[in-house]
GROMACS .gro file of C-alpha atoms in nm:
model
  244
    1MET     CA    1  11.413  13.630  12.323
    2THR     CA    2  11.139  13.368  12.364
    3SER     CA    3  11.147  13.191  12.701
    4GLN     CA    4  11.050  12.830  12.762
    5ARG     CA    5  10.727  12.948  12.926
    6ASP     CA    6  10.629  13.132  12.604
    7GLU     CA    7  10.649  12.804  12.415
    8HIS     CA    8  10.416  12.506  12.408
    9ARG     CA    9  10.559  12.166  12.322
   10LYS     CA   10  10.311  11.932  12.154
   11GLY     CA   11  10.508  11.613  12.108
   12PRO     CA   12  10.780  11.705  11.857
   13VAL     CA   13  10.603  12.032  11.762
   14THR     CA   14  10.684  12.371  11.922
   15LEU     CA   15  10.405  12.633  11.926
   16ARG     CA   16  10.444  13.002  12.013
   17GLY     CA   17  10.231  13.314  12.028
   18SER     CA   18   9.880  13.277  11.886
   19GLN     CA   19   9.953  12.915  11.794
   20ARG     CA   20   9.965  12.808  12.159
   21PRO     CA   21   9.657  12.594  12.242
   22THR     CA   22   9.444  12.656  12.550
   23THR     CA   23   9.410  12.285  12.635
   24THR     CA   24   9.648  11.988  12.644
   25THR     CA   25   9.627  11.670  12.439
   26ASP     CA   26   9.533  11.475  12.753
   27GLN     CA   27   9.246  11.713  12.821
   28ARG     CA   28   9.108  11.675  12.471
   29LEU     CA   29   9.138  11.297  12.492
   30LEU     CA   30   8.945  11.275  12.818
   31GLU     CA   31   8.678  11.540  12.763
   32LYS     CA   32   8.327  11.443  12.659
   33GLY     CA   33   8.216  11.572  12.322
   34GLY     CA   34   7.888  11.552  12.138
   35ALA     CA   35   7.694  11.231  12.087
   36ALA     CA   36   7.894  11.118  11.784
   37ASP     CA   37   8.217  11.320  11.819
   38TRP     CA   38   8.419  11.019  11.928
   39VAL     CA   39   8.343  10.838  11.600
   40HIS     CA   40   8.531  11.106  11.409
   41SER     CA   41   8.820  11.180  11.644
   42ASP     CA   42   8.904  10.907  11.897
   43PRO     CA   43   8.999  10.632  11.648
   44TRP     CA   44   9.257  10.871  11.497
   45ARG     CA   45   9.396  10.950  11.840
   46VAL     CA   46   9.490  10.583  11.869
   47LEU     CA   47   9.751  10.638  11.598
   48ARG     CA   48   9.900  10.933  11.784
   49ILE     CA   49   9.907  10.732  12.106
   50GLN     CA   50  10.070  10.445  11.920
   51SER     CA   51  10.335  10.681  11.783
   52GLU     CA   52  10.424  10.797  12.135
   53PHE     CA   53  10.492  10.441  12.244
   54VAL     CA   54  10.691  10.367  11.928
   55GLU     CA   55  10.902  10.683  11.970
   56GLY     CA   56  10.956  10.618  12.340
   57PHE     CA   57  11.052  10.255  12.294
   58GLY     CA   58  11.279  10.345  12.004
   59ALA     CA   59  11.459  10.617  12.199
   60LEU     CA   60  11.508  10.412  12.515
   61ALA     CA   61  11.553  10.057  12.385
   62GLU     CA   62  11.933  10.071  12.408
   63LEU     CA   63  11.951  10.279  12.725
   64GLY     CA   64  12.064   9.998  12.953
   65PRO     CA   65  11.989   9.974  13.326
   66ALA     CA   66  11.865  10.294  13.488
   67PHE     CA   67  11.707  10.437  13.802
   68SER     CA   68  11.442  10.709  13.803
   69ILE     CA   69  11.446  11.007  14.037
   70PHE     CA   70  11.120  11.187  14.114
   71GLY     CA   71  11.044  11.499  14.317
   72SER     CA   72  10.912  11.852  14.316
   73ALA     CA   73  10.963  12.080  14.018
   74ARG     CA   74  10.942  12.376  14.259
   75VAL     CA   75  11.264  12.308  14.451
   76ARG     CA   76  11.537  12.562  14.381
   77GLU     CA   77  11.909  12.502  14.347
   78ASP     CA   78  11.984  12.626  14.700
   79HIS     CA   79  11.742  12.378  14.863
   80PRO     CA   80  11.895  12.081  15.051
   81ASP     CA   81  11.675  11.838  14.855
   82TYR     CA   82  11.828  11.962  14.529
   83GLU     CA   83  12.180  11.877  14.641
   84CYS     CA   84  12.063  11.546  14.786
   85ALA     CA   85  11.909  11.439  14.453
   86ARG     CA   86  12.222  11.556  14.271
   87GLU     CA   87  12.445  11.341  14.493
   88ILE     CA   88  12.219  11.039  14.456
   89ALA     CA   89  12.234  11.075  14.078
   90ARG     CA   90  12.613  11.089  14.086
   91GLY     CA   91  12.622  10.771  14.293
   92ILE     CA   92  12.381  10.597  14.053
   93VAL     CA   93  12.612  10.672  13.762
   94GLU     CA   94  12.913  10.546  13.957
   95MET     CA   95  12.722  10.218  14.003
   96GLY     CA   96  12.697  10.189  13.624
   97TYR     CA   97  12.335  10.302  13.580
   98ALA     CA   98  12.170  10.581  13.382
   99VAL     CA   99  11.945  10.838  13.550
  100ILE     CA  100  11.589  10.910  13.431
  101THR     CA  101  11.380  11.207  13.544
  102GLY     CA  102  11.079  11.398  13.417
  103GLY     CA  103  11.319  11.635  13.246
  104GLY     CA  104  11.188  11.951  13.412
  105PRO     CA  105  11.321  12.189  13.680
  106GLY     CA  106  11.372  12.135  14.053
  107ILE     CA  107  11.451  11.782  14.166
  108MET     CA  108  11.437  11.664  13.806
  109GLU     CA  109  11.707  11.909  13.708
  110ALA     CA  110  11.915  11.805  14.009
  111GLY     CA  111  11.898  11.441  13.904
  112ASN     CA  112  11.994  11.512  13.545
  113ARG     CA  113  12.268  11.746  13.657
  114GLY     CA  114  12.425  11.494  13.892
  115ALA     CA  115  12.419  11.227  13.622
  116LYS     CA  116  12.575  11.454  13.361
  117GLU     CA  117  12.844  11.578  13.599
  118ALA     CA  118  12.937  11.219  13.679
  119GLY     CA  119  12.975  11.139  13.309
  120GLY     CA  120  12.668  10.916  13.291
  121VAL     CA  121  12.360  10.906  13.071
  122SER     CA  122  12.107  11.173  13.171
  123VAL     CA  123  11.752  11.107  13.045
  124GLY     CA  124  11.447  11.334  13.058
  125LEU     CA  125  11.092  11.221  12.984
  126GLY     CA  126  10.900  11.545  12.939
  127ILE     CA  127  10.524  11.602  12.930
  128GLU     CA  128  10.300  11.856  12.759
  129LEU     CA  129  10.159  12.090  13.026
  130PRO     CA  130   9.946  12.409  13.013
  131HIS     CA  131  10.227  12.606  13.181
  132GLU     CA  132  10.530  12.476  12.994
  133GLN     CA  133  10.840  12.390  13.194
  134GLY     CA  134  11.067  12.274  12.914
  135MET     CA  135  11.349  12.022  12.920
  136ASN     CA  136  11.628  12.122  13.157
  137GLN     CA  137  11.977  12.187  13.021
  138TYR     CA  138  12.132  11.876  13.178
  139VAL     CA  139  11.929  11.625  12.975
  140ASP     CA  140  12.133  11.434  12.715
  141LEU     CA  141  11.850  11.212  12.590
  142GLY     CA  142  11.509  11.376  12.600
  143VAL     CA  143  11.169  11.249  12.488
  144ASP     CA  144  10.857  11.468  12.500
  145PHE     CA  145  10.518  11.307  12.553
  146ARG     CA  146  10.163  11.428  12.503
  147TYR     CA  147  10.001  11.160  12.718
  148PHE     CA  148  10.081  11.092  13.082
  149PHE     CA  149  10.004  10.721  13.053
  150ALA     CA  150  10.255  10.672  12.771
  151ARG     CA  151  10.521  10.857  12.970
  152LYS     CA  152  10.449  10.657  13.287
  153THR     CA  153  10.489  10.335  13.092
  154MET     CA  154  10.842  10.441  12.994
  155PHE     CA  155  10.937  10.516  13.355
  156VAL     CA  156  10.826  10.172  13.469
  157LYS     CA  157  10.960   9.978  13.172
  158TYR     CA  158  11.309  10.127  13.168
  159SER     CA  159  11.372  10.175  13.541
  160SER     CA  160  11.535   9.930  13.779
  161GLY     CA  161  11.400  10.128  14.074
  162PHE     CA  162  11.250  10.459  14.186
  163ILE     CA  163  11.410  10.718  14.413
  164VAL     CA  164  11.133  10.946  14.538
  165MET     CA  165  11.225  11.284  14.681
  166PRO     CA  166  10.971  11.516  14.848
  167GLY     CA  167  10.720  11.631  14.590
  168GLY     CA  168  10.355  11.694  14.510
  169PHE     CA  169  10.075  11.522  14.321
  170GLY     CA  170  10.291  11.427  14.022
  171THR     CA  171  10.544  11.263  14.252
  172PHE     CA  172  10.269  11.081  14.442
  173ASP     CA  173  10.123  10.963  14.111
  174GLU     CA  174  10.448  10.798  14.003
  175LEU     CA  175  10.501  10.652  14.352
  176PHE     CA  176  10.163  10.486  14.380
  177GLU     CA  177  10.171  10.369  14.019
  178ALA     CA  178  10.481  10.163  14.101
  179LEU     CA  179  10.341  10.039  14.433
  180CYS     CA  180  10.014   9.928  14.272
  181LEU     CA  181  10.191   9.746  13.989
  182MET     CA  182  10.415   9.560  14.234
  183GLN     CA  183  10.132   9.483  14.475
  184THR     CA  184   9.925   9.332  14.192
  185HIS     CA  185  10.230   9.150  14.048
  186LYS     CA  186  10.208   9.335  13.718
  187ILE     CA  187  10.580   9.406  13.742
  188ASP     CA  188  10.869   9.245  13.927
  189MET     CA  189  10.968   9.391  14.263
  190PHE     CA  190  11.216   9.675  14.248
  191PRO     CA  191  11.341   9.924  14.507
  192VAL     CA  192  11.118  10.221  14.586
  193ILE     CA  193  11.315  10.455  14.810
  194LEU     CA  194  11.153  10.755  14.980
  195VAL     CA  195  11.407  11.019  15.075
  196GLY     CA  196  11.325  11.234  15.380
  197THR     CA  197  11.178  11.071  15.691
  198ALA     CA  198  11.025  11.396  15.816
  199TYR     CA  199  10.843  11.450  15.486
  200TRP     CA  200  10.716  11.094  15.434
  201LYS     CA  201  10.643  10.995  15.796
  202GLY     CA  202  10.281  11.110  15.786
  203LEU     CA  203  10.210  10.906  15.474
  204ILE     CA  204  10.380  10.594  15.609
  205ASP     CA  205  10.196  10.626  15.943
  206TRP     CA  206   9.861  10.665  15.764
  207LEU     CA  207   9.923  10.364  15.540
  208SER     CA  208  10.038  10.155  15.838
  209THR     CA  209   9.733  10.241  16.050
  210ALA     CA  210   9.418  10.371  15.881
  211VAL     CA  211   9.474  10.196  15.551
  212ALA     CA  212   9.627   9.868  15.672
  213ASP     CA  213   9.409   9.844  15.985
  214GLY     CA  214   9.106   9.897  15.766
  215ARG     CA  215   9.224   9.603  15.553
  216MET     CA  216   9.248   9.820  15.245
  217ILE     CA  217   9.604   9.691  15.196
  218SER     CA  218   9.806   9.416  15.360
  219PRO     CA  219  10.039   9.532  15.640
  220THR     CA  220  10.334   9.398  15.440
  221ASP     CA  221  10.248   9.624  15.145
  222VAL     CA  222  10.401   9.914  15.334
  223ASP     CA  223  10.731   9.726  15.318
  224LEU     CA  224  10.738   9.784  14.941
  225MET     CA  225  10.894  10.121  15.032
  226ARG     CA  226  11.215  10.203  15.213
  227VAL     CA  227  11.257  10.540  15.384
  228VAL     CA  228  11.602  10.699  15.413
  229ASP     CA  229  11.745  11.042  15.490
  230THR     CA  230  12.079  11.073  15.312
  231PRO     CA  231  12.225  11.005  14.968
  232GLU     CA  232  12.454  10.744  15.125
  233GLU     CA  233  12.157  10.556  15.272
  234ALA     CA  234  11.967  10.568  14.944
  235LEU     CA  235  12.264  10.434  14.748
  236ALA     CA  236  12.320  10.161  15.007
  237VAL     CA  237  11.963  10.037  14.948
  238LEU     CA  238  12.023  10.036  14.573
  239ARG     CA  239  12.341   9.836  14.616
  240GLU     CA  240  12.152   9.591  14.838
  241PHE     CA  241  11.907   9.528  14.553
  242THR     CA  242  12.161   9.526  14.269
  243GLY     CA  243  12.455   9.362  14.440
  244ARG     CA  244  12.689   9.634  14.302
   0.00000   0.00000   0.00000
């Protein structure tokens, strides 16, 4: 039997065995070719990029209000963060919202699982990666992307807020994307909730001192985030923003 890790998803295409590429679509887009290579390839990539936005918008246009849950793909089912994300997702559905995750394992799976168990809409926005993770089994509506920037646009456009569990670089990327867009008034303010004081304290302290004291951000920019420790606290913040 072929496992998910033996497969490579390239947008809607599944590749196995010798057909698996050694680089991702993002890598090929960003790499530097010969002097005139871009003339022959990059203009055509625009059409593929356009198709990702069209497919994403088409799939999510009728989704309705939703919250996104981010966090580590490496967290296992027996980890406290997994159950925390699962409970938050259940509460989001009970508030009348859908749940969006990156569609992979770990915290993403927990979010989709909680939403599905609560009878809500469970959405996964997957991404082509060298070591394929695959869409988790709790996703009801899944969209696979080649390009990170197209995927990130969908998270921001269709989310009413972000719940950010402990995670790594991918989690930080989504977090700071939202903070930057709100700080620069590119999007309306929405709740950004960090779950786990012990995990996020170092980041918050650094932003409040080194970064703010150095006038790299305004002191009030740190207030764009709320830090909580329990599912109940996270859901209370969401209700404060939504009035539900």
